[in-house]
Coordinates of C-alpha atoms and ligand atoms in Angstrom, one line a residue:
M1 CA 135.0 78.7 98.1
N2 CA 136.2 77.1 94.9
N3 CA 138.6 78.6 92.5
Q4 CA 136.1 78.6 89.6
V5 CA 133.9 81.3 91.3
L6 CA 136.9 83.5 92.1
L7 CA 138.1 83.3 88.5
E8 CA 134.8 84.4 87.1
A9 CA 134.1 87.3 89.5
P10 CA 134.6 90.7 87.8
D11 CA 137.8 92.3 88.9
I12 CA 137.8 95.5 90.9
D13 CA 139.2 97.6 88.0
S14 CA 136.4 96.8 85.7
L15 CA 133.8 97.6 88.4
Q16 CA 135.6 101.0 88.9
E17 CA 135.3 101.5 85.1
L18 CA 131.6 100.9 85.2
F19 CA 131.3 103.4 88.1
D20 CA 133.3 106.0 86.2
G21 CA 131.1 105.5 83.1
D22 CA 127.4 105.9 83.2
F23 CA 126.3 102.4 84.3
Y24 CA 125.2 103.7 87.7
K25 CA 123.8 107.0 86.6
D26 CA 120.2 105.8 86.9
I27 CA 120.6 105.2 90.6
F28 CA 119.9 108.3 92.7
H29 CA 123.3 109.0 94.4
E30 CA 125.9 111.7 94.8
N31 CA 127.3 111.3 91.3
S32 CA 124.0 111.2 89.4
E33 CA 122.7 114.7 90.1
E34 CA 122.9 115.7 86.5
E35 CA 120.8 112.8 85.4
Y36 CA 118.3 113.5 88.2
S37 CA 118.0 117.1 87.3
K38 CA 117.5 116.3 83.6
A39 CA 114.8 113.7 84.4
I40 CA 112.9 116.1 86.8
Q41 CA 113.2 118.9 84.3
I42 CA 111.6 116.8 81.5
A43 CA 108.9 115.6 83.9
R44 CA 108.3 119.2 84.8
E45 CA 107.9 120.2 81.2
C46 CA 105.3 117.4 80.8
I47 CA 103.3 119.1 83.7
S48 CA 103.6 122.5 81.9
R49 CA 102.0 120.9 78.8
F50 CA 99.4 119.3 81.0
L51 CA 98.4 122.8 82.4
K52 CA 98.6 124.3 79.0
N53 CA 96.8 121.7 76.9
N54 CA 94.3 120.0 79.2
K55 CA 91.6 122.7 79.0
T56 CA 88.7 120.5 79.9
P57 CA 88.5 118.2 82.9
F58 CA 88.5 115.2 80.7
S59 CA 89.3 114.4 77.1
G60 CA 86.2 112.3 76.8
I61 CA 88.1 109.2 75.5
K62 CA 86.2 105.9 75.6
P63 CA 87.8 103.1 77.6
A64 CA 88.0 100.8 74.5
D65 CA 89.9 103.5 72.5
L66 CA 92.3 104.1 75.3
L67 CA 92.9 100.4 76.0
S68 CA 93.7 99.8 72.3
V69 CA 96.8 102.1 72.6
F70 CA 98.1 99.9 75.4
K71 CA 98.3 96.9 73.1
T72 CA 101.4 98.3 71.4
I73 CA 103.4 98.6 74.7
D74 CA 106.2 96.0 75.0
F75 CA 108.1 96.0 78.3
N76 CA 110.8 93.9 76.7
T77 CA 112.0 96.9 74.7
P78 CA 112.9 99.8 77.0
L79 CA 112.6 103.3 75.6
E80 CA 115.6 105.3 74.5
N81 CA 115.5 108.3 76.8
Y82 CA 113.3 110.5 79.1
K83 CA 111.9 112.4 76.1
S84 CA 110.5 109.3 74.5
L85 CA 109.4 108.0 77.9
F86 CA 107.3 111.1 78.7
E87 CA 105.9 111.3 75.2
E88 CA 104.6 107.8 75.6
I89 CA 103.2 108.7 79.1
E90 CA 101.4 111.7 77.6
T91 CA 99.6 109.5 75.1
L92 CA 98.7 106.8 77.6
Y93 CA 97.9 109.0 80.6
V94 CA 98.5 112.7 80.8
N95 CA 96.5 113.8 77.8
H96 CA 93.4 112.0 79.2
A97 CA 94.0 112.5 82.9
T98 CA 91.2 114.0 84.8
A99 CA 92.1 117.5 85.6
F100 CA 91.0 118.2 89.1
H101 CA 92.4 121.7 89.1
L102 CA 89.9 123.0 86.5
P103 CA 86.8 124.8 87.9
N104 CA 84.5 122.7 85.7
Y105 CA 85.6 119.6 87.6
I106 CA 83.0 119.3 90.4
A107 CA 82.5 115.5 90.4
H108 CA 84.1 113.6 93.3
L109 CA 85.9 114.6 96.5
N110 CA 89.1 115.6 94.7
C111 CA 90.5 119.0 95.6
P112 CA 93.0 121.1 93.7
V113 CA 96.4 120.9 95.4
V114 CA 98.6 123.7 96.8
I115 CA 102.0 124.2 95.4
P116 CA 104.1 123.9 98.6
A117 CA 102.7 120.4 98.9
L118 CA 104.0 119.6 95.4
A119 CA 107.4 121.0 96.2
A120 CA 107.4 118.7 99.3
E121 CA 106.6 115.7 97.0
V122 CA 110.0 116.2 95.3
L123 CA 111.7 115.7 98.6
I124 CA 109.5 112.9 99.8
S125 CA 110.3 110.5 97.0
A126 CA 113.9 111.4 96.5
I127 CA 115.0 111.2 100.2
N128 CA 112.5 108.4 100.6
S129 CA 112.3 108.3 104.4
S130 CA 110.2 105.6 106.0
Q131 CA 108.1 106.7 108.9
D132 CA 107.9 103.4 110.7
T133 CA 110.9 104.0 113.0
Y134 CA 113.2 106.8 114.1
D135 CA 116.2 105.2 112.4
Q136 CA 114.5 105.4 109.0
S137 CA 113.0 108.9 109.4
A138 CA 114.6 111.0 112.2
G139 CA 113.1 114.5 111.9
G140 CA 110.3 113.0 109.9
T141 CA 109.0 111.3 113.0
F142 CA 108.8 114.5 114.9
M143 CA 107.3 116.5 112.0
E144 CA 104.5 113.9 111.7
R145 CA 103.9 114.0 115.5
K146 CA 103.8 117.8 115.6
L147 CA 101.2 117.8 112.8
I148 CA 99.1 115.2 114.6
D149 CA 99.3 117.3 117.7
W150 CA 98.3 120.4 115.8
T151 CA 95.3 118.7 114.2
A152 CA 94.2 117.2 117.5
N153 CA 94.5 120.7 119.0
Q154 CA 92.3 122.1 116.3
I155 CA 89.8 119.3 117.1
G156 CA 89.9 120.4 120.8
F157 CA 91.8 117.4 122.2
D158 CA 94.4 118.0 124.9
S159 CA 98.0 116.9 125.1
N160 CA 96.9 113.3 125.9
C161 CA 96.1 112.9 122.2
D162 CA 97.9 110.9 119.6
G163 CA 97.5 109.6 116.1
I164 CA 99.1 108.7 112.8
F165 CA 99.2 109.6 109.2
N166 CA 97.9 106.9 106.9
A167 CA 96.7 106.2 103.4
G168 CA 93.1 107.5 103.5
G169 CA 89.8 107.8 105.3
S170 CA 88.8 104.2 104.8
Q171 CA 91.9 103.1 106.6
S172 CA 91.4 105.7 109.4
N173 CA 87.8 104.5 109.8
L174 CA 89.1 100.9 110.0
M175 CA 91.4 102.0 112.9
G176 CA 88.4 103.7 114.6
L177 CA 86.3 100.6 114.4
L178 CA 89.1 98.3 115.4
L179 CA 89.8 100.3 118.6
A180 CA 86.1 100.4 119.4
R181 CA 85.8 96.6 119.1
D182 CA 89.0 95.7 120.9
Y183 CA 88.4 98.3 123.6
Y184 CA 84.9 97.0 124.3
S185 CA 86.1 93.5 124.4
L186 CA 89.0 94.2 126.8
E187 CA 86.9 96.4 129.1
H188 CA 83.7 94.5 129.3
L189 CA 84.6 90.9 128.4
K190 CA 88.2 90.8 129.6
H191 CA 89.0 89.3 126.3
N192 CA 92.0 90.3 124.2
I193 CA 91.0 90.2 120.6
K194 CA 94.5 91.0 119.4
I195 CA 95.7 87.7 120.8
D196 CA 92.6 85.5 121.0
G197 CA 90.5 86.6 118.0
N198 CA 86.8 87.6 118.1
P199 CA 85.0 86.3 121.1
P200 CA 81.7 84.5 120.7
E201 CA 79.8 87.6 121.8
S202 CA 81.2 89.5 118.8
S203 CA 78.5 88.2 116.5
R204 CA 76.2 90.4 118.6
F205 CA 78.3 93.6 118.5
R206 CA 76.5 96.5 116.9
I207 CA 77.8 99.7 115.4
F208 CA 75.5 102.7 114.7
V209 CA 76.0 104.8 111.6
S210 CA 73.7 107.1 109.6
E211 CA 72.3 105.6 106.4
K212 CA 74.3 108.2 104.5
S213 CA 77.6 107.3 106.1
H214 CA 80.6 106.2 104.0
F215 CA 80.5 102.6 102.7
S216 CA 84.0 101.9 104.2
N217 CA 82.3 101.4 107.5
L218 CA 80.5 98.3 106.1
K219 CA 83.6 97.0 104.5
N220 CA 85.6 97.5 107.7
A221 CA 83.0 95.6 109.8
S222 CA 83.2 92.7 107.4
L223 CA 87.0 92.8 107.4
M224 CA 87.0 92.7 111.2
G225 CA 84.9 89.5 111.2
L226 CA 81.9 91.3 112.5
G227 CA 80.1 91.1 109.2
E228 CA 78.0 93.9 107.6
Q229 CA 75.2 92.7 109.8
A230 CA 76.9 94.5 112.7
V231 CA 76.4 97.9 111.1
I232 CA 73.0 99.4 112.0
K233 CA 72.0 102.2 109.5
V234 CA 70.1 104.9 111.3
K235 CA 67.6 107.0 109.4
T236 CA 68.5 110.6 108.6
D237 CA 66.4 113.8 108.8
S238 CA 65.3 116.0 105.9
Q239 CA 68.8 117.4 105.6
F240 CA 70.4 113.9 105.7
R241 CA 71.8 114.2 109.2
M242 CA 71.5 111.3 111.6
N243 CA 68.1 111.4 113.3
L244 CA 68.6 111.3 117.1
K245 CA 65.2 109.7 117.9
S246 CA 65.9 107.0 115.4
L247 CA 69.3 106.4 116.9
E248 CA 68.1 106.0 120.4
R249 CA 65.3 103.7 119.2
A250 CA 67.8 101.7 117.2
I251 CA 70.1 101.3 120.2
T252 CA 67.3 100.3 122.6
N253 CA 65.9 98.0 120.0
E254 CA 69.2 96.2 119.6
I255 CA 69.6 95.9 123.4
E256 CA 66.2 94.3 123.6
L257 CA 67.1 91.9 120.9
G258 CA 70.1 90.8 123.1
N259 CA 72.7 92.5 120.9
I260 CA 75.6 94.6 122.2
P261 CA 76.0 98.2 121.0
I262 CA 79.8 99.0 121.0
A263 CA 80.1 102.2 118.9
I264 CA 78.5 105.2 117.3
I265 CA 80.1 106.6 114.1
G266 CA 79.1 110.1 113.4
T267 CA 79.8 111.5 109.9
A268 CA 81.1 115.1 109.8
G269 CA 80.2 115.8 106.2
T270 CA 78.6 113.0 104.3
T271 CA 80.1 112.1 100.9
D272 CA 76.9 112.7 99.0
F273 CA 75.4 115.7 100.8
G274 CA 78.2 117.3 102.8
N275 CA 76.1 117.7 105.8
L276 CA 77.2 117.0 109.4
D277 CA 75.5 114.7 111.9
P278 CA 74.5 116.4 115.2
L279 CA 78.0 115.7 116.7
N280 CA 77.3 117.1 120.1
D281 CA 74.1 115.1 120.6
L282 CA 75.7 111.9 119.3
G283 CA 78.5 112.5 121.8
K284 CA 75.9 112.7 124.7
I285 CA 74.2 109.5 123.5
A286 CA 77.5 107.6 123.1
N287 CA 78.4 108.8 126.7
H288 CA 75.0 107.7 128.1
Y289 CA 75.3 104.2 126.6
N290 CA 79.0 104.0 127.2
L291 CA 79.9 103.5 123.6
W292 CA 83.0 104.3 121.6
Y293 CA 82.5 107.5 119.6
H294 CA 84.2 107.7 116.3
I295 CA 83.8 110.7 114.0
D296 CA 84.4 110.4 110.3
A297 CA 85.5 113.9 109.3
A298 CA 87.2 112.7 106.1
Y299 CA 85.3 115.4 104.2
G300 CA 84.3 117.9 107.0
C301 CA 87.8 118.3 108.5
G302 CA 88.2 121.4 106.3
L303 CA 85.9 123.2 108.7
L304 CA 88.7 123.1 111.2
L305 CA 90.4 125.7 109.1
T306 CA 87.7 128.4 109.2
D307 CA 86.6 130.6 112.0
T308 CA 83.3 131.4 110.3
Y309 CA 82.1 127.8 110.0
R310 CA 84.1 126.0 112.7
H311 CA 81.0 125.9 114.9
L312 CA 79.5 123.3 112.6
L313 CA 82.1 120.9 114.1
N314 CA 81.1 121.6 117.7
G315 CA 81.0 118.3 119.5
I316 CA 83.9 116.8 117.6
E317 CA 86.0 117.1 120.7
L318 CA 83.8 114.5 122.4
A319 CA 85.0 111.8 120.1
D320 CA 87.3 109.0 121.1
S321 CA 88.7 108.9 117.6
V322 CA 88.5 111.0 114.5
T323 CA 89.3 110.5 110.8
V324 CA 90.6 113.4 108.8
D325 CA 91.5 113.4 105.1
Y326 CA 93.8 116.2 104.2
H327 CA 93.6 115.0 100.6
K328 CA 89.9 115.8 100.6
S329 CA 89.7 119.2 102.4
F330 CA 93.2 120.6 103.0
F331 CA 94.2 120.9 99.4
Q332 CA 96.8 118.1 99.7
P333 CA 97.9 115.6 97.0
I334 CA 96.9 112.0 97.6
S335 CA 97.7 110.4 100.0
S336 CA 97.3 112.4 103.1
S337 CA 95.1 111.3 105.9
A338 CA 95.2 110.9 109.6
F339 CA 93.7 109.0 112.4
I340 CA 93.6 110.9 115.7
V341 CA 92.7 109.6 119.2
R342 CA 91.8 111.6 122.3
N343 CA 93.5 109.2 124.6
K344 CA 96.9 108.0 123.5
Y345 CA 96.7 104.9 125.7
H346 CA 94.0 103.5 123.5
L347 CA 96.5 103.1 120.7
N348 CA 98.4 100.6 122.9
I349 CA 95.6 98.2 122.0
I350 CA 97.1 97.7 118.5
K351 CA 100.8 97.8 119.4
H352 CA 102.8 94.9 118.0
H353 CA 106.4 94.3 118.6
A354 CA 108.8 93.0 115.9
D355 CA 112.2 92.3 117.3
Y356 CA 114.0 93.9 114.3
L357 CA 111.9 97.1 114.3
N358 CA 110.4 98.0 117.6
P359 CA 111.4 95.4 120.2
N360 CA 109.4 95.1 123.5
D361 CA 112.3 96.3 125.6
Q362 CA 112.9 99.5 123.6
D363 CA 112.5 102.9 125.4
Y364 CA 110.2 104.7 123.0
D365 CA 110.9 108.1 124.5
E366 CA 114.5 107.6 123.6
L367 CA 113.9 106.0 120.3
P368 CA 110.3 106.7 119.0
A369 CA 108.6 104.4 116.6
Q370 CA 105.5 105.5 114.8
I371 CA 105.0 101.9 113.6
N372 CA 103.5 101.2 117.1
K373 CA 100.4 103.1 115.9
S374 CA 100.0 101.8 112.4
I375 CA 97.8 98.8 111.6
T376 CA 98.3 98.1 107.9
Q377 CA 101.5 99.8 106.9
S378 CA 105.1 99.1 108.1
T379 CA 107.1 100.9 105.5
R380 CA 105.3 104.2 105.2
R381 CA 105.7 107.3 103.1
F382 CA 106.6 110.7 104.6
D383 CA 103.3 112.2 103.4
A384 CA 103.2 114.5 106.4
L385 CA 105.9 116.7 104.8
K386 CA 103.3 118.0 102.3
L387 CA 101.0 119.3 105.1
W388 CA 104.0 120.6 106.9
C389 CA 105.2 122.7 104.0
T390 CA 101.6 123.9 103.4
L391 CA 100.9 125.0 106.9
R392 CA 104.4 126.6 107.4
L393 CA 104.2 128.6 104.2
L394 CA 100.5 129.4 103.6
G395 CA 99.2 129.0 107.2
K396 CA 95.8 127.8 108.4
E397 CA 94.1 131.2 107.6
K398 CA 94.7 131.1 103.9
L399 CA 93.5 127.5 103.6
G400 CA 90.5 128.6 105.7
Q401 CA 89.8 131.4 103.2
Y402 CA 89.8 129.0 100.3
T403 CA 87.4 126.8 102.3
E404 CA 85.0 129.7 102.9
V405 CA 85.0 130.6 99.2
I406 CA 84.0 127.0 98.4
I407 CA 81.2 127.0 100.9
D408 CA 79.9 130.3 99.7
T409 CA 79.8 129.1 96.1
A410 CA 77.9 126.0 97.1
K411 CA 75.4 128.2 99.1
K412 CA 74.9 130.5 96.1
T413 CA 74.5 127.6 93.8
A414 CA 71.9 126.0 96.1
L415 CA 69.9 129.3 96.3
F416 CA 70.0 129.6 92.6
L417 CA 68.8 126.0 92.2
D418 CA 65.9 126.8 94.5
T419 CA 64.7 129.5 92.1
Q420 CA 64.8 127.1 89.1
D421 CA 61.4 125.4 88.4
D422 CA 62.9 122.7 86.2
F423 CA 65.4 121.5 88.8
E424 CA 64.8 119.6 92.0
L425 CA 67.4 120.2 94.7
L426 CA 67.5 117.8 97.6
N427 CA 69.8 119.6 100.0
H428 CA 71.6 122.7 101.2
S429 CA 75.1 121.7 102.1
D430 CA 77.3 122.5 105.1
L431 CA 80.2 122.0 102.8
G432 CA 80.1 121.8 99.0
A433 CA 78.0 118.8 97.9
L434 CA 74.6 119.3 96.2
V435 CA 72.3 116.6 95.0
F436 CA 69.7 117.5 92.4
R437 CA 68.1 116.4 89.2
Y438 CA 66.7 118.0 86.1
L439 CA 63.0 117.7 86.3
P440 CA 61.2 120.0 83.8
K441 CA 57.7 120.8 85.0
N442 CA 56.1 121.3 81.6
E443 CA 57.2 118.0 80.1
Q444 CA 55.4 114.7 80.7
N445 CA 55.8 111.1 79.9
Y446 CA 59.6 110.8 80.4
D447 CA 61.7 108.7 82.6
S448 CA 63.5 111.2 84.8
C449 CA 66.2 108.6 85.8
A450 CA 67.0 107.7 82.2
M451 CA 67.1 111.4 81.3
N452 CA 69.5 112.4 84.1
Q453 CA 71.7 109.3 83.4
Y454 CA 71.8 110.5 79.8
I455 CA 72.9 114.0 80.9
K456 CA 75.6 112.6 83.2
K457 CA 77.0 110.3 80.5
T458 CA 76.9 112.9 77.8
L459 CA 78.7 115.5 79.9
F460 CA 81.4 112.8 80.7
F461 CA 82.1 111.9 77.2
T462 CA 82.3 115.4 76.0
G463 CA 84.6 116.0 78.9
E464 CA 83.7 119.7 79.1
V465 CA 82.5 119.5 82.6
L466 CA 82.6 116.7 85.1
I467 CA 79.9 116.1 87.6
A468 CA 78.9 113.1 89.8
S469 CA 75.7 111.2 90.5
T470 CA 74.2 109.2 93.2
K471 CA 71.0 107.4 94.0
V472 CA 68.5 108.5 96.6
E473 CA 65.6 106.2 97.3
D474 CA 66.5 104.3 94.2
K475 CA 66.2 107.4 92.0
F476 CA 69.1 108.7 89.9
F477 CA 70.3 112.2 90.9
L478 CA 73.1 114.4 89.7
K479 CA 75.7 115.7 92.2
F480 CA 78.0 118.7 92.4
T481 CA 81.0 118.4 94.7
I482 CA 82.5 121.8 94.9
L483 CA 86.1 121.7 96.3
N484 CA 87.8 124.2 94.2
P485 CA 87.9 127.9 95.3
L486 CA 88.4 128.8 91.6
T487 CA 84.9 127.4 90.8
T488 CA 82.5 130.4 90.9
I489 CA 78.7 130.7 90.8
N490 CA 79.1 131.6 87.1
H491 CA 80.7 128.2 86.5
T492 CA 78.0 126.3 88.3
K493 CA 75.3 128.3 86.5
N494 CA 76.9 127.6 83.2
I495 CA 77.1 123.9 84.0
L496 CA 73.4 123.9 84.9
K497 CA 72.7 125.4 81.5
K498 CA 74.6 122.6 79.8
I499 CA 72.6 120.1 81.9
K500 CA 69.4 121.6 80.8
N501 CA 70.5 121.6 77.1
H502 CA 71.4 117.9 77.3
G503 CA 68.1 117.2 79.1
Q504 CA 66.2 118.9 76.3
E505 CA 68.2 117.0 73.7
Y506 CA 67.2 113.8 75.5
L507 CA 63.5 114.8 75.5
Q508 CA 63.6 115.5 71.8
S509 CA 65.2 112.1 71.1
I510 CA 62.5 110.0 72.7
Ligands
PLP601 C1 86.1 109.8 101.0 C2 85.5 109.5 102.3 C3 86.0 108.4 103.1 C4 87.1 107.5 102.5 O1 88.3 108.2 102.4 P1 89.4 107.7 101.4 O2 90.5 108.6 101.7 O3 88.8 107.7 100.0 O4 89.8 106.3 101.8 C5 85.5 108.1 104.3 N1 84.4 108.8 104.8 C6 83.9 109.9 104.1 C7 82.8 110.6 104.7 C8 84.4 110.2 102.8 O5 83.8 111.2 102.1

């Protein structure tokens, strides 16, 4: 080392001075508790204003207007204090944030969240455990495992089960498809895809889903090098559940063409209609053809919580793997999702060893490592703590009661829509998703798609109520996704009234 460097290094005394002053106060550590409490308090006040001031699900602001505010932000000039920071955040974000907790928000699959989960969030980010290995998480590893076991038990799996928390349903579905592909290849072709890549036969692999299944299945097939062509979309019945005859025909047809069925993906609660495929029958067919059976219960997993409606999930225990999204149907903040397998040995297919994290010679009973089961995350948030706090404090039964209220409101809304001459309702839902359109009988010569598009857009930019839309057979439909127990039949009736008014407004304008 040359003397020059030694001379220029700051001396110990001046470092100590900085430490005693407030130079390090912004780092979360044992001497910065006051700063931490102040920051959290100011953030909390911001949330109080959010609850008090955001009285409609959306402010209605146009993207261009919101974007123009961003032009003034200069990252080279930091703000003075937390107060000015949160004031700016309110202008840019909070004042216009979509308020999922309001009963008039019934657009997408966003649930209101429960408070114990929010309290857990405070710990999750401050303590900042990483769930990949025991030496970065300790108790966190066992809490996650216990929640996986609990969920698997609700599904009906025995103690041979396993699984992992991850970012969302799309990722869990990817894991399901990956195991299906690699398992088939190992079992039937004696080919290890993890090491050797897709075999030549893989261009003929076929996966069967309903035409109403989630689009992540298509994306996942293409990510895995099978291409979207590998996904066979099976017709649904009048209630948008996979049609069994069509499935069997599709399977035999693919076999006749020389293709290789590897998996059936059943949807327990479709994103658009909230209806469940016939899970039991799909399980029998999967068994008959020796196919991997994955169930996407991202939405329908909430039925695990209720005794009244649990029977709708009968057959889920036949699955080889299951996707559950706690952030859809367990009132959890994003992200909270899990991938569960019936047979823990199947997860060995994806195990990778990194010498610095989970070396090959490690005894995993002595030193567990959840990273063995994760495909796309190494460093991983302790999201499981939110569900832990929720179940320990509120219990399954209370969550189940919330779920039942939601289903009842959807049922009442569907029955009401059935009585309305100027609405066309496409489905009754097992969960809370209703697809319909305004279609006044007495009016003629109007474009129903354009009218319903107008209704959706007008509602959005007034921000008063938020609903979703979808296309069925190329026609534009409106959609309610009821996930909030605070939404009542009076709310949905009132929203339908607004829809009608905007529809009339449209008809008068043409
Ligand atoms: C939302 C949804 C998904 C995707 O889950 P993310 O958590 O958004 O990734 C998958 N399947 C179904 C049926 C869904 O509704």
